[in-house]
Amino acid sequence: MRDAGRVLPRNDPRQYDDLADEWWRPDGVFAMLHWLARARAALVPPATRPGALLVDLGCGAGLLAPHLAGKGYRHVGVDLTRSALAHAAAHGVTAVNGDATAVPLVDGCADVVAAGELLEHVPDWRAAVAEACRLLRPGGLLVLDTLNDTALARLVAVRVAERLPTVPRGIHDPRLFVDDRELVAECARHGVDLRVRGVRPGVPGLLRWLLRQATGAPTPPAQAPRIVPTGSRAVLYQGHGVRGG
């Protein structure tokens, strides 16, 4: 990714300022984040008490917000990128400028913590996991998705994906990908029993979407690719777990 004539390092947060106008384009460079947000929100049940709080770590432009409508949560989004937070606020998210490894919120405040496509962008993912678990009240739910630390994930998410016109170059640093077994163990250390499963875009929907991309035809929201479970966690995986206590 280039910024004012310079080549930015992989995973540099300044990329998101350069791409600020792309967040809410359903067929733009963040298209897959829209698909993943819908799948992540499907793991979140309706709130069980008045004033329930959902903390969205690495919220970006608030893509989770439309899929939480009517579930009864106050949606607080935490992100480093102010340009993304401005979009999130415009979509009803209470925006907090902060680091996922040092969140300026009190212990046990959240009924749900979401960490979607975050951990593979954090230099210290263990610190981000510790913060996510700290924020959860006993019985609170953690939902997340991330890229696995495997050769196949590096091939698919970097070497192959970055050849596609819809994927920004350098958006991922494969050295930061997160081993699923290590993530489960780290969550357990902080009292969360995380269950993980592999996910991927459904093939028919993805092929139709790619064809529309090639022809320049827009994709109706109802026909956007769906994220579906798969038997392998080797590339992309999704997790959910409840904090004990």
PDB file of C-alpha atoms in Angstrom:
ATOM      1  CA  MET A   1       0.000   0.000   0.000  1.00  0.00           C
ATOM      2  CA  ARG A   2       1.304   3.463  -0.910  1.00  0.00           C
ATOM      3  CA  ASP A   3       0.796   6.546   1.236  1.00  0.00           C
ATOM      4  CA  ALA A   4       1.853   9.951  -0.143  1.00  0.00           C
ATOM      5  CA  GLY A   5       4.388   8.309  -2.395  1.00  0.00           C
ATOM      6  CA  ARG A   6       5.745   5.979   0.297  1.00  0.00           C
ATOM      7  CA  VAL A   7       5.301   2.239   0.513  1.00  0.00           C
ATOM      8  CA  LEU A   8       3.760   1.432   3.891  1.00  0.00           C
ATOM      9  CA  PRO A   9       4.772  -1.657   5.862  1.00  0.00           C
ATOM     10  CA  ARG A  10       2.375  -4.566   5.963  1.00  0.00           C
ATOM     11  CA  ASN A  11      -0.470  -4.139   8.466  1.00  0.00           C
ATOM     12  CA  ASP A  12       0.207  -0.408   8.854  1.00  0.00           C
ATOM     13  CA  PRO A  13      -2.906   1.268  10.384  1.00  0.00           C
ATOM     14  CA  ARG A  14      -2.527   4.245   8.013  1.00  0.00           C
ATOM     15  CA  GLN A  15      -3.912   2.028   5.261  1.00  0.00           C
ATOM     16  CA  TYR A  16      -7.362   2.373   6.802  1.00  0.00           C
ATOM     17  CA  ASP A  17      -7.251   6.153   6.491  1.00  0.00           C
ATOM     18  CA  ASP A  18      -6.372   5.757   2.804  1.00  0.00           C
ATOM     19  CA  LEU A  19      -9.315   3.365   2.403  1.00  0.00           C
ATOM     20  CA  ALA A  20     -11.812   5.297   4.539  1.00  0.00           C
ATOM     21  CA  ASP A  21     -14.314   5.697   1.694  1.00  0.00           C
ATOM     22  CA  GLU A  22     -14.365   1.943   1.058  1.00  0.00           C
ATOM     23  CA  TRP A  23     -15.853   0.768   4.362  1.00  0.00           C
ATOM     24  CA  TRP A  24     -19.534   0.889   3.456  1.00  0.00           C
ATOM     25  CA  ARG A  25     -19.216  -0.061  -0.205  1.00  0.00           C
ATOM     26  CA  PRO A  26     -20.704  -3.585  -0.209  1.00  0.00           C
ATOM     27  CA  ASP A  27     -18.652  -4.523  -3.293  1.00  0.00           C
ATOM     28  CA  GLY A  28     -15.558  -2.578  -2.258  1.00  0.00           C
ATOM     29  CA  VAL A  29     -12.253  -3.724  -0.818  1.00  0.00           C
ATOM     30  CA  PHE A  30     -13.871  -4.534   2.537  1.00  0.00           C
ATOM     31  CA  ALA A  31     -16.638  -6.670   1.029  1.00  0.00           C
ATOM     32  CA  MET A  32     -15.621  -9.813   2.896  1.00  0.00           C
ATOM     33  CA  LEU A  33     -15.700  -7.917   6.190  1.00  0.00           C
ATOM     34  CA  HIS A  34     -19.397  -7.307   5.551  1.00  0.00           C
ATOM     35  CA  TRP A  35     -19.962 -11.041   5.045  1.00  0.00           C
ATOM     36  CA  LEU A  36     -18.005 -11.886   8.190  1.00  0.00           C
ATOM     37  CA  ALA A  37     -19.862  -9.264  10.242  1.00  0.00           C
ATOM     38  CA  ARG A  38     -23.177 -10.868   9.362  1.00  0.00           C
ATOM     39  CA  ALA A  39     -21.851 -14.314  10.328  1.00  0.00           C
ATOM     40  CA  ARG A  40     -20.407 -12.986  13.599  1.00  0.00           C
ATOM     41  CA  ALA A  41     -23.639 -11.250  14.537  1.00  0.00           C
ATOM     42  CA  ALA A  42     -25.498 -14.527  14.023  1.00  0.00           C
ATOM     43  CA  LEU A  43     -23.598 -15.876  17.055  1.00  0.00           C
ATOM     44  CA  VAL A  44     -24.928 -13.070  19.259  1.00  0.00           C
ATOM     45  CA  PRO A  45     -28.263 -13.867  20.946  1.00  0.00           C
ATOM     46  CA  PRO A  46     -30.785 -11.176  21.869  1.00  0.00           C
ATOM     47  CA  ALA A  47     -29.915  -9.306  25.046  1.00  0.00           C
ATOM     48  CA  THR A  48     -31.325 -10.826  28.214  1.00  0.00           C
ATOM     49  CA  ARG A  49     -31.406  -7.679  30.338  1.00  0.00           C
ATOM     50  CA  PRO A  50     -32.030  -3.938  29.927  1.00  0.00           C
ATOM     51  CA  GLY A  51     -28.924  -1.904  29.261  1.00  0.00           C
ATOM     52  CA  ALA A  52     -26.912  -4.850  27.943  1.00  0.00           C
ATOM     53  CA  LEU A  53     -23.574  -3.779  26.471  1.00  0.00           C
ATOM     54  CA  LEU A  54     -21.740  -5.177  23.449  1.00  0.00           C
ATOM     55  CA  VAL A  55     -18.115  -4.077  23.081  1.00  0.00           C
ATOM     56  CA  ASP A  56     -16.846  -4.346  19.514  1.00  0.00           C
ATOM     57  CA  LEU A  57     -13.032  -4.451  19.566  1.00  0.00           C
ATOM     58  CA  GLY A  58     -11.420  -3.319  16.331  1.00  0.00           C
ATOM     59  CA  CYS A  59     -14.860  -2.178  15.207  1.00  0.00           C
ATOM     60  CA  GLY A  60     -13.624  -0.367  12.105  1.00  0.00           C
ATOM     61  CA  ALA A  61     -16.519   1.529  10.555  1.00  0.00           C
ATOM     62  CA  GLY A  62     -19.130  -0.354  12.567  1.00  0.00           C
ATOM     63  CA  LEU A  63     -20.042  -3.028  10.003  1.00  0.00           C
ATOM     64  CA  LEU A  64     -21.532  -5.155  12.777  1.00  0.00           C
ATOM     65  CA  ALA A  65     -24.150  -2.533  13.623  1.00  0.00           C
ATOM     66  CA  PRO A  66     -26.879  -3.329  11.040  1.00  0.00           C
ATOM     67  CA  HIS A  67     -26.811  -6.999  11.996  1.00  0.00           C
ATOM     68  CA  LEU A  68     -27.319  -6.229  15.699  1.00  0.00           C
ATOM     69  CA  ALA A  69     -30.369  -4.048  15.141  1.00  0.00           C
ATOM     70  CA  GLY A  70     -33.250  -5.127  17.343  1.00  0.00           C
ATOM     71  CA  LYS A  71     -31.145  -7.384  19.588  1.00  0.00           C
ATOM     72  CA  GLY A  72     -31.225  -4.930  22.469  1.00  0.00           C
ATOM     73  CA  TYR A  73     -27.561  -4.006  22.974  1.00  0.00           C
ATOM     74  CA  ARG A  74     -25.811  -0.717  23.415  1.00  0.00           C
ATOM     75  CA  HIS A  75     -23.045  -1.069  20.819  1.00  0.00           C
ATOM     76  CA  VAL A  76     -19.685   0.402  21.854  1.00  0.00           C
ATOM     77  CA  GLY A  77     -16.924   0.245  19.258  1.00  0.00           C
ATOM     78  CA  VAL A  78     -13.210   0.523  20.051  1.00  0.00           C
ATOM     79  CA  ASP A  79     -10.687   1.258  17.316  1.00  0.00           C
ATOM     80  CA  LEU A  80      -7.383   3.033  16.728  1.00  0.00           C
ATOM     81  CA  THR A  81      -8.443   4.636  13.430  1.00  0.00           C
ATOM     82  CA  ARG A  82     -10.387   7.854  13.876  1.00  0.00           C
ATOM     83  CA  SER A  83     -11.573   7.973  10.263  1.00  0.00           C
ATOM     84  CA  ALA A  84     -13.189   4.551  10.693  1.00  0.00           C
ATOM     85  CA  LEU A  85     -14.753   5.556  14.016  1.00  0.00           C
ATOM     86  CA  ALA A  86     -16.425   8.531  12.351  1.00  0.00           C
ATOM     87  CA  HIS A  87     -18.236   6.095  10.050  1.00  0.00           C
ATOM     88  CA  ALA A  88     -19.101   3.853  13.004  1.00  0.00           C
ATOM     89  CA  ALA A  89     -20.623   6.746  14.921  1.00  0.00           C
ATOM     90  CA  ALA A  90     -22.731   7.645  11.895  1.00  0.00           C
ATOM     91  CA  HIS A  91     -24.180   4.121  12.064  1.00  0.00           C
ATOM     92  CA  GLY A  92     -25.207   4.347  15.711  1.00  0.00           C
ATOM     93  CA  VAL A  93     -22.083   2.978  17.378  1.00  0.00           C
ATOM     94  CA  THR A  94     -20.743   4.674  20.505  1.00  0.00           C
ATOM     95  CA  ALA A  95     -17.186   5.251  19.279  1.00  0.00           C
ATOM     96  CA  VAL A  96     -14.153   4.945  21.559  1.00  0.00           C
ATOM     97  CA  ASN A  97     -10.683   5.734  20.223  1.00  0.00           C
ATOM     98  CA  GLY A  98      -8.447   3.173  21.878  1.00  0.00           C
ATOM     99  CA  ASP A  99      -6.097   0.211  21.604  1.00  0.00           C
ATOM    100  CA  ALA A 100      -7.488  -3.323  21.804  1.00  0.00           C
ATOM    101  CA  THR A 101      -4.618  -4.226  24.138  1.00  0.00           C
ATOM    102  CA  ALA A 102      -5.466  -1.419  26.601  1.00  0.00           C
ATOM    103  CA  VAL A 103      -9.207  -0.741  26.367  1.00  0.00           C
ATOM    104  CA  PRO A 104     -10.403   2.296  28.370  1.00  0.00           C
ATOM    105  CA  LEU A 105     -13.443   0.486  29.810  1.00  0.00           C
ATOM    106  CA  VAL A 106     -14.005  -1.061  33.246  1.00  0.00           C
ATOM    107  CA  ASP A 107     -13.707  -4.733  34.151  1.00  0.00           C
ATOM    108  CA  GLY A 108     -16.794  -6.879  33.609  1.00  0.00           C
ATOM    109  CA  CYS A 109     -18.787  -4.196  31.805  1.00  0.00           C
ATOM    110  CA  ALA A 110     -19.764  -6.220  28.725  1.00  0.00           C
ATOM    111  CA  ASP A 111     -22.451  -8.805  28.099  1.00  0.00           C
ATOM    112  CA  VAL A 112     -20.796  -9.542  24.738  1.00  0.00           C
ATOM    113  CA  VAL A 113     -17.332  -8.798  23.384  1.00  0.00           C
ATOM    114  CA  ALA A 114     -16.844  -9.099  19.629  1.00  0.00           C
ATOM    115  CA  ALA A 115     -13.349  -9.278  18.130  1.00  0.00           C
ATOM    116  CA  GLY A 116     -13.868  -9.691  14.418  1.00  0.00           C
ATOM    117  CA  GLU A 117     -10.880  -9.804  12.080  1.00  0.00           C
ATOM    118  CA  LEU A 118      -8.837  -8.129  14.801  1.00  0.00           C
ATOM    119  CA  LEU A 119      -6.350 -10.560  16.322  1.00  0.00           C
ATOM    120  CA  GLU A 120      -4.377 -11.067  13.095  1.00  0.00           C
ATOM    121  CA  HIS A 121      -3.706  -7.311  13.056  1.00  0.00           C
ATOM    122  CA  VAL A 122      -2.486  -6.961  16.657  1.00  0.00           C
ATOM    123  CA  PRO A 123       1.239  -7.299  17.393  1.00  0.00           C
ATOM    124  CA  ASP A 124       0.390  -8.793  20.813  1.00  0.00           C
ATOM    125  CA  TRP A 125      -2.756 -10.858  20.261  1.00  0.00           C
ATOM    126  CA  ARG A 126      -2.479 -12.406  23.736  1.00  0.00           C
ATOM    127  CA  ALA A 127      -2.833  -8.969  25.304  1.00  0.00           C
ATOM    128  CA  ALA A 128      -5.930  -8.315  23.176  1.00  0.00           C
ATOM    129  CA  VAL A 129      -7.436 -11.631  24.302  1.00  0.00           C
ATOM    130  CA  ALA A 130      -6.721 -10.756  27.938  1.00  0.00           C
ATOM    131  CA  GLU A 131      -8.520  -7.441  27.479  1.00  0.00           C
ATOM    132  CA  ALA A 132     -11.505  -9.043  25.753  1.00  0.00           C
ATOM    133  CA  CYS A 133     -11.898 -11.508  28.607  1.00  0.00           C
ATOM    134  CA  ARG A 134     -11.389  -8.802  31.244  1.00  0.00           C
ATOM    135  CA  LEU A 135     -14.259  -6.786  29.810  1.00  0.00           C
ATOM    136  CA  LEU A 136     -16.710  -9.698  29.985  1.00  0.00           C
ATOM    137  CA  ARG A 137     -18.987 -10.090  32.955  1.00  0.00           C
ATOM    138  CA  PRO A 138     -19.408 -13.660  34.291  1.00  0.00           C
ATOM    139  CA  GLY A 139     -21.629 -15.460  31.823  1.00  0.00           C
ATOM    140  CA  GLY A 140     -20.705 -12.976  29.095  1.00  0.00           C
ATOM    141  CA  LEU A 141     -20.091 -14.106  25.524  1.00  0.00           C
ATOM    142  CA  LEU A 142     -16.942 -13.714  23.422  1.00  0.00           C
ATOM    143  CA  VAL A 143     -17.318 -13.972  19.637  1.00  0.00           C
ATOM    144  CA  LEU A 144     -14.449 -13.643  17.186  1.00  0.00           C
ATOM    145  CA  ASP A 145     -12.994 -14.648  13.838  1.00  0.00           C
ATOM    146  CA  THR A 146      -9.408 -14.577  12.644  1.00  0.00           C
ATOM    147  CA  LEU A 147      -6.827 -16.163  10.348  1.00  0.00           C
ATOM    148  CA  ASN A 148      -4.904 -19.260  11.376  1.00  0.00           C
ATOM    149  CA  ASP A 149      -1.129 -19.428  11.599  1.00  0.00           C
ATOM    150  CA  THR A 150      -0.670 -21.982   8.839  1.00  0.00           C
ATOM    151  CA  ALA A 151       1.091 -22.192   5.499  1.00  0.00           C
ATOM    152  CA  LEU A 152      -2.298 -22.562   3.790  1.00  0.00           C
ATOM    153  CA  ALA A 153      -3.635 -19.381   5.401  1.00  0.00           C
ATOM    154  CA  ARG A 154      -0.551 -17.472   4.296  1.00  0.00           C
ATOM    155  CA  LEU A 155      -0.997 -18.786   0.766  1.00  0.00           C
ATOM    156  CA  VAL A 156      -4.731 -18.057   0.533  1.00  0.00           C
ATOM    157  CA  ALA A 157      -4.975 -14.800   2.498  1.00  0.00           C
ATOM    158  CA  VAL A 158      -1.796 -13.165   1.246  1.00  0.00           C
ATOM    159  CA  ARG A 159      -0.288 -14.618  -1.904  1.00  0.00           C
ATOM    160  CA  VAL A 160      -3.570 -15.470  -3.633  1.00  0.00           C
ATOM    161  CA  ALA A 161      -5.998 -12.914  -2.166  1.00  0.00           C
ATOM    162  CA  GLU A 162      -3.712  -9.936  -2.730  1.00  0.00           C
ATOM    163  CA  ARG A 163      -3.674 -10.693  -6.445  1.00  0.00           C
ATOM    164  CA  LEU A 164      -7.413  -9.961  -6.550  1.00  0.00           C
ATOM    165  CA  PRO A 165      -8.466  -6.407  -7.356  1.00  0.00           C
ATOM    166  CA  THR A 166     -10.739  -6.252  -4.299  1.00  0.00           C
ATOM    167  CA  VAL A 167      -8.044  -6.995  -1.676  1.00  0.00           C
ATOM    168  CA  PRO A 168      -5.673  -4.209  -0.563  1.00  0.00           C
ATOM    169  CA  ARG A 169      -1.999  -5.076  -0.912  1.00  0.00           C
ATOM    170  CA  GLY A 170      -0.234  -5.392   2.430  1.00  0.00           C
ATOM    171  CA  ILE A 171      -3.403  -5.391   4.545  1.00  0.00           C
ATOM    172  CA  HIS A 172      -2.169  -8.479   6.441  1.00  0.00           C
ATOM    173  CA  ASP A 173       1.156  -9.373   7.989  1.00  0.00           C
ATOM    174  CA  PRO A 174       1.205 -13.193   7.997  1.00  0.00           C
ATOM    175  CA  ARG A 175       3.604 -13.182  10.948  1.00  0.00           C
ATOM    176  CA  LEU A 176       0.660 -12.081  13.104  1.00  0.00           C
ATOM    177  CA  PHE A 177      -1.728 -14.911  12.192  1.00  0.00           C
ATOM    178  CA  VAL A 178      -3.075 -16.770  15.243  1.00  0.00           C
ATOM    179  CA  ASP A 179      -2.868 -20.510  15.854  1.00  0.00           C
ATOM    180  CA  ASP A 180      -6.331 -21.763  16.811  1.00  0.00           C
ATOM    181  CA  ARG A 181      -5.065 -24.139  19.515  1.00  0.00           C
ATOM    182  CA  GLU A 182      -3.026 -21.406  21.145  1.00  0.00           C
ATOM    183  CA  LEU A 183      -6.028 -19.081  21.061  1.00  0.00           C
ATOM    184  CA  VAL A 184      -8.272 -21.646  22.747  1.00  0.00           C
ATOM    185  CA  ALA A 185      -5.632 -22.197  25.448  1.00  0.00           C
ATOM    186  CA  GLU A 186      -5.168 -18.461  26.005  1.00  0.00           C
ATOM    187  CA  CYS A 187      -8.907 -17.893  26.378  1.00  0.00           C
ATOM    188  CA  ALA A 188      -9.061 -20.752  28.893  1.00  0.00           C
ATOM    189  CA  ARG A 189      -6.343 -19.032  30.945  1.00  0.00           C
ATOM    190  CA  HIS A 190      -8.711 -16.080  31.271  1.00  0.00           C
ATOM    191  CA  GLY A 191     -11.797 -18.110  32.101  1.00  0.00           C
ATOM    192  CA  VAL A 192     -13.433 -18.338  28.672  1.00  0.00           C
ATOM    193  CA  ASP A 193     -14.242 -21.754  27.185  1.00  0.00           C
ATOM    194  CA  LEU A 194     -13.783 -20.936  23.505  1.00  0.00           C
ATOM    195  CA  ARG A 195     -15.165 -23.248  20.828  1.00  0.00           C
ATOM    196  CA  VAL A 196     -13.802 -22.796  17.320  1.00  0.00           C
ATOM    197  CA  ARG A 197     -14.814 -23.927  13.854  1.00  0.00           C
ATOM    198  CA  GLY A 198     -13.537 -23.311  10.357  1.00  0.00           C
ATOM    199  CA  VAL A 199     -15.529 -20.989   8.107  1.00  0.00           C
ATOM    200  CA  ARG A 200     -15.328 -19.818   4.494  1.00  0.00           C
ATOM    201  CA  PRO A 201     -17.468 -18.029   1.921  1.00  0.00           C
ATOM    202  CA  GLY A 202     -20.030 -20.324   0.317  1.00  0.00           C
ATOM    203  CA  VAL A 203     -18.734 -21.343  -3.100  1.00  0.00           C
ATOM    204  CA  PRO A 204     -21.843 -20.645  -5.263  1.00  0.00           C
ATOM    205  CA  GLY A 205     -22.342 -17.185  -3.781  1.00  0.00           C
ATOM    206  CA  LEU A 206     -18.643 -16.378  -4.040  1.00  0.00           C
ATOM    207  CA  LEU A 207     -18.516 -17.396  -7.698  1.00  0.00           C
ATOM    208  CA  ARG A 208     -21.563 -15.264  -8.502  1.00  0.00           C
ATOM    209  CA  TRP A 209     -19.991 -12.340  -6.662  1.00  0.00           C
ATOM    210  CA  LEU A 210     -16.691 -12.711  -8.543  1.00  0.00           C
ATOM    211  CA  LEU A 211     -18.576 -12.820 -11.840  1.00  0.00           C
ATOM    212  CA  ARG A 212     -20.385  -9.600 -10.973  1.00  0.00           C
ATOM    213  CA  GLN A 213     -17.066  -8.030 -10.020  1.00  0.00           C
ATOM    214  CA  ALA A 214     -15.633  -8.989 -13.395  1.00  0.00           C
ATOM    215  CA  THR A 215     -18.589  -7.499 -15.265  1.00  0.00           C
ATOM    216  CA  GLY A 216     -18.988  -4.440 -13.055  1.00  0.00           C
ATOM    217  CA  ALA A 217     -22.507  -5.413 -11.966  1.00  0.00           C
ATOM    218  CA  PRO A 218     -23.477  -4.567  -8.355  1.00  0.00           C
ATOM    219  CA  THR A 219     -24.392  -7.352  -5.945  1.00  0.00           C
ATOM    220  CA  PRO A 220     -27.815  -6.993  -4.295  1.00  0.00           C
ATOM    221  CA  PRO A 221     -27.371  -7.237  -0.503  1.00  0.00           C
ATOM    222  CA  ALA A 222     -29.618 -10.303  -0.315  1.00  0.00           C
ATOM    223  CA  GLN A 223     -27.312 -12.100  -2.776  1.00  0.00           C
ATOM    224  CA  ALA A 224     -23.994 -11.322  -1.062  1.00  0.00           C
ATOM    225  CA  PRO A 225     -21.922 -14.444  -0.326  1.00  0.00           C
ATOM    226  CA  ARG A 226     -22.646 -16.191   2.953  1.00  0.00           C
ATOM    227  CA  ILE A 227     -19.999 -17.340   5.400  1.00  0.00           C
ATOM    228  CA  VAL A 228     -20.546 -21.049   6.043  1.00  0.00           C
ATOM    229  CA  PRO A 229     -18.927 -23.640   8.337  1.00  0.00           C
ATOM    230  CA  THR A 230     -16.241 -25.882   6.925  1.00  0.00           C
ATOM    231  CA  GLY A 231     -14.436 -28.930   8.251  1.00  0.00           C
ATOM    232  CA  SER A 232     -11.023 -27.263   8.236  1.00  0.00           C
ATOM    233  CA  ARG A 233      -9.779 -24.453  10.482  1.00  0.00           C
ATOM    234  CA  ALA A 234      -6.578 -24.130   8.449  1.00  0.00           C
ATOM    235  CA  VAL A 235      -7.387 -20.708   6.934  1.00  0.00           C
ATOM    236  CA  LEU A 236     -10.222 -18.792   8.551  1.00  0.00           C
ATOM    237  CA  TYR A 237     -11.959 -19.727  11.785  1.00  0.00           C
ATOM    238  CA  GLN A 238     -14.686 -18.440  14.050  1.00  0.00           C
ATOM    239  CA  GLY A 239     -14.932 -18.775  17.814  1.00  0.00           C
ATOM    240  CA  HIS A 240     -17.448 -18.266  20.586  1.00  0.00           C
ATOM    241  CA  GLY A 241     -17.241 -18.913  24.282  1.00  0.00           C
ATOM    242  CA  VAL A 242     -18.710 -17.930  27.651  1.00  0.00           C
ATOM    243  CA  ARG A 243     -16.768 -16.521  30.582  1.00  0.00           C
ATOM    244  CA  GLY A 244     -17.104 -18.680  33.667  1.00  0.00           C
ATOM    245  CA  GLY A 245     -17.737 -17.473  37.166  1.00  0.00           C
TER     246      GLY A 245
END
